[in-house]
CSV table of C-alpha atoms in Angstrom, one decimal:
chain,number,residue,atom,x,y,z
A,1,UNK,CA,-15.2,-4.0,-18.7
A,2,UNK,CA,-17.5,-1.0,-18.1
A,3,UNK,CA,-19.5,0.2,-21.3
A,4,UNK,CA,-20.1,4.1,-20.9
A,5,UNK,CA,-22.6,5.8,-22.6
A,6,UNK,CA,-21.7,9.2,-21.6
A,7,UNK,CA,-18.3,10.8,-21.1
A,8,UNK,CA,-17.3,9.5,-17.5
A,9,UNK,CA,-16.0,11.8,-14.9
A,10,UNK,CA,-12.2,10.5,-14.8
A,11,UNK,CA,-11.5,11.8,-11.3
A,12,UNK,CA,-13.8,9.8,-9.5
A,13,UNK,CA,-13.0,6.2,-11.4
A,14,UNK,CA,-11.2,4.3,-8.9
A,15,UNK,CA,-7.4,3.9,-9.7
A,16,UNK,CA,-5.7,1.0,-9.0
A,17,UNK,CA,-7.0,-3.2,-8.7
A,18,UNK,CA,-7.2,-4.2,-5.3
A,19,UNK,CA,-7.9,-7.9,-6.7
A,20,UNK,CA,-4.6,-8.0,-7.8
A,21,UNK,CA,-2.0,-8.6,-5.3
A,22,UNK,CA,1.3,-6.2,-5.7
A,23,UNK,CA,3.2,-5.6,-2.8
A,24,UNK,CA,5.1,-8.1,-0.7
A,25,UNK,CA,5.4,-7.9,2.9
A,26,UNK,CA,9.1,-9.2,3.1
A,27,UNK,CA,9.7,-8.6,6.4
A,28,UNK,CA,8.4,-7.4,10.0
A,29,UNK,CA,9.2,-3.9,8.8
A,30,UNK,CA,9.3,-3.8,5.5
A,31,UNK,CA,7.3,-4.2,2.4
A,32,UNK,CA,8.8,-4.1,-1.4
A,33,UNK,CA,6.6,-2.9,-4.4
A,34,UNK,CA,7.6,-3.2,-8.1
A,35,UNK,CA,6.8,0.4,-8.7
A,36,UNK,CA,8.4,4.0,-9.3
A,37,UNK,CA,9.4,5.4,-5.8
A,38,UNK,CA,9.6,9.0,-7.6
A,39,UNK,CA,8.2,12.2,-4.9
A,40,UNK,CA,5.3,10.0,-3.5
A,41,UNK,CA,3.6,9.4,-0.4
A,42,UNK,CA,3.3,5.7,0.8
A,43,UNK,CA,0.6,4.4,2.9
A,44,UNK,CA,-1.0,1.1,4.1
A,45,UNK,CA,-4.7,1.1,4.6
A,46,UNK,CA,-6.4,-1.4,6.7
A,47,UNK,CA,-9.7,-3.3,6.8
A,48,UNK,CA,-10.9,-6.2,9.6
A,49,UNK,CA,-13.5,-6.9,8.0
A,50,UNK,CA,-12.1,-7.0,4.2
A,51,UNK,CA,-14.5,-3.8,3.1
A,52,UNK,CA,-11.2,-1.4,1.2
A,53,UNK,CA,-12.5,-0.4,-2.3
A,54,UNK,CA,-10.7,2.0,-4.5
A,55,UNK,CA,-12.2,5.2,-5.7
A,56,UNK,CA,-11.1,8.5,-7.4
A,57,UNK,CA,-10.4,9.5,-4.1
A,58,UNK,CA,-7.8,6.4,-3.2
A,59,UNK,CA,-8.8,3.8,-0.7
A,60,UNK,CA,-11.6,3.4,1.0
A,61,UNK,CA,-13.6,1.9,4.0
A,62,UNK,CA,-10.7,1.1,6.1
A,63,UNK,CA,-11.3,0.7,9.6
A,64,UNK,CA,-8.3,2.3,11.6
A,65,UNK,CA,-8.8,0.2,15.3
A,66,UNK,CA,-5.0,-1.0,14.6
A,67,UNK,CA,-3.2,2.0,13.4
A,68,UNK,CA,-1.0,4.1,15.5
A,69,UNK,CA,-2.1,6.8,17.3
A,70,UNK,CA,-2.7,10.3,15.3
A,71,UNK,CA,-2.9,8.1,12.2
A,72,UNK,CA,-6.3,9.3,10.9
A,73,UNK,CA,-6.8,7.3,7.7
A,74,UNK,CA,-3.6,4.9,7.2
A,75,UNK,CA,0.1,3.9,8.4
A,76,UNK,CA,2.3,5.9,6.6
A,77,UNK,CA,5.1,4.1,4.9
A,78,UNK,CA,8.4,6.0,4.8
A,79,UNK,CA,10.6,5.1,1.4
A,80,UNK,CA,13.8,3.6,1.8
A,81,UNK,CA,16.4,5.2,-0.8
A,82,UNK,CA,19.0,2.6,-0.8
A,83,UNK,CA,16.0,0.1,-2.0
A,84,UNK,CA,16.0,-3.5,-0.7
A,85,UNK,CA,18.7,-4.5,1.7
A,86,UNK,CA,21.0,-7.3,0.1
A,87,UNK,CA,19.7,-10.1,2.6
A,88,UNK,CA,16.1,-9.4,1.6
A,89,UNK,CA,17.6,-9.7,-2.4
A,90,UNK,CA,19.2,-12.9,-1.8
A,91,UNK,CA,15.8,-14.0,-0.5
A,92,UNK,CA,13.5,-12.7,-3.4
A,93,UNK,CA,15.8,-11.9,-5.8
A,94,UNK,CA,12.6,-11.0,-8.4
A,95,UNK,CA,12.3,-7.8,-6.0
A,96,UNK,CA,14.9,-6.5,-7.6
A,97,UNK,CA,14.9,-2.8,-8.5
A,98,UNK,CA,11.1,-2.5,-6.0
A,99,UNK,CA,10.6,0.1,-3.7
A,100,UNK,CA,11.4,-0.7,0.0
A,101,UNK,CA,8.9,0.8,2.1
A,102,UNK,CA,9.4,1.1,5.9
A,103,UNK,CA,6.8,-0.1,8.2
A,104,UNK,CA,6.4,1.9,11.3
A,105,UNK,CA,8.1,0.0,14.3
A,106,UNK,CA,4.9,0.8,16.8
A,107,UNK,CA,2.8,-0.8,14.0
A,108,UNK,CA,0.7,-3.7,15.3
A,109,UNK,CA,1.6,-5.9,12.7
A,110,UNK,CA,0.4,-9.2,14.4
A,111,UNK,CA,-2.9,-7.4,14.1
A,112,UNK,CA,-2.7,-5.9,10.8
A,113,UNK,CA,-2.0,-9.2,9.0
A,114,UNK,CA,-5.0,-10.6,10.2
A,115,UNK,CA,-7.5,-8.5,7.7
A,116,UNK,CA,-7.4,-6.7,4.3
A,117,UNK,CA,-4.3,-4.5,3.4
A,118,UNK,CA,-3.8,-2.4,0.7
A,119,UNK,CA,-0.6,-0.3,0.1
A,120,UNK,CA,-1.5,3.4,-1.6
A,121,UNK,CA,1.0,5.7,-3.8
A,122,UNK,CA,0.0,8.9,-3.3
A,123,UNK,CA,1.3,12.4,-5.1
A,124,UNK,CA,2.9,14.7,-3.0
A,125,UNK,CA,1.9,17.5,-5.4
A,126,UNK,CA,-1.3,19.4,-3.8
């Protein structure tokens, strides 16, 4: 726990626990999260060398070498609406009712799973 002694600016304490694993990469292509799938942005952020930190700003320190072209900062995740497909279900049936997020086919997964990842809800409000 952080003791403050002044009022702390609330927009630049990080948001989320990246100690705490949350998502689950079910498939080549897809990863679930327990979370609410409402008007968001999805991404997954990469680091080699294990160096992603949250901030007020989201995540941090990612090194892109994997990433598909034109991604500047992350992989963008599309949202699935119908949610997890029944196969994956049977399989992990304690996803049920998480978010199915769509890995980019082009992705290079083999690569991506060999460092830190961290999977980012964004607002899609400006």
């Amino acid at each position: 726990n952080t003791l403050y002694y002044e009022e702390p600016d609330l927009a630049a304490l990080p948001v989320g626990d990246l100690s705490k694993a949350k998502a689950h990469w079910v498939s080549r292509d897809m990863i679930a999260w327990r979370i609410a799938a409402d008007e968001a942005k999805f991404s997954l952020h990469y680091s080699r060398s294990a160096a992603l930190k949250t901030s007020g700003d989201g995540v941090l320190n990612g090194t892109h070498t994997c990433l598909r072209p034109g991604d500047a900062e992350a992989i963008s995740l599309a949202l699935e609406p119908e949610g997890l497909p029944a196969d994956v279900l049977k399989k992990f049936p304690f996803l049920e009712g998480a978010a199915c997020l769509r890995v980019p086919r082009d992705a290079e997964v083999d690569q991506l799973v060999l460092g830190q990842l961290a999977v980012a809800k964004a607002s899609t409000e400006t």
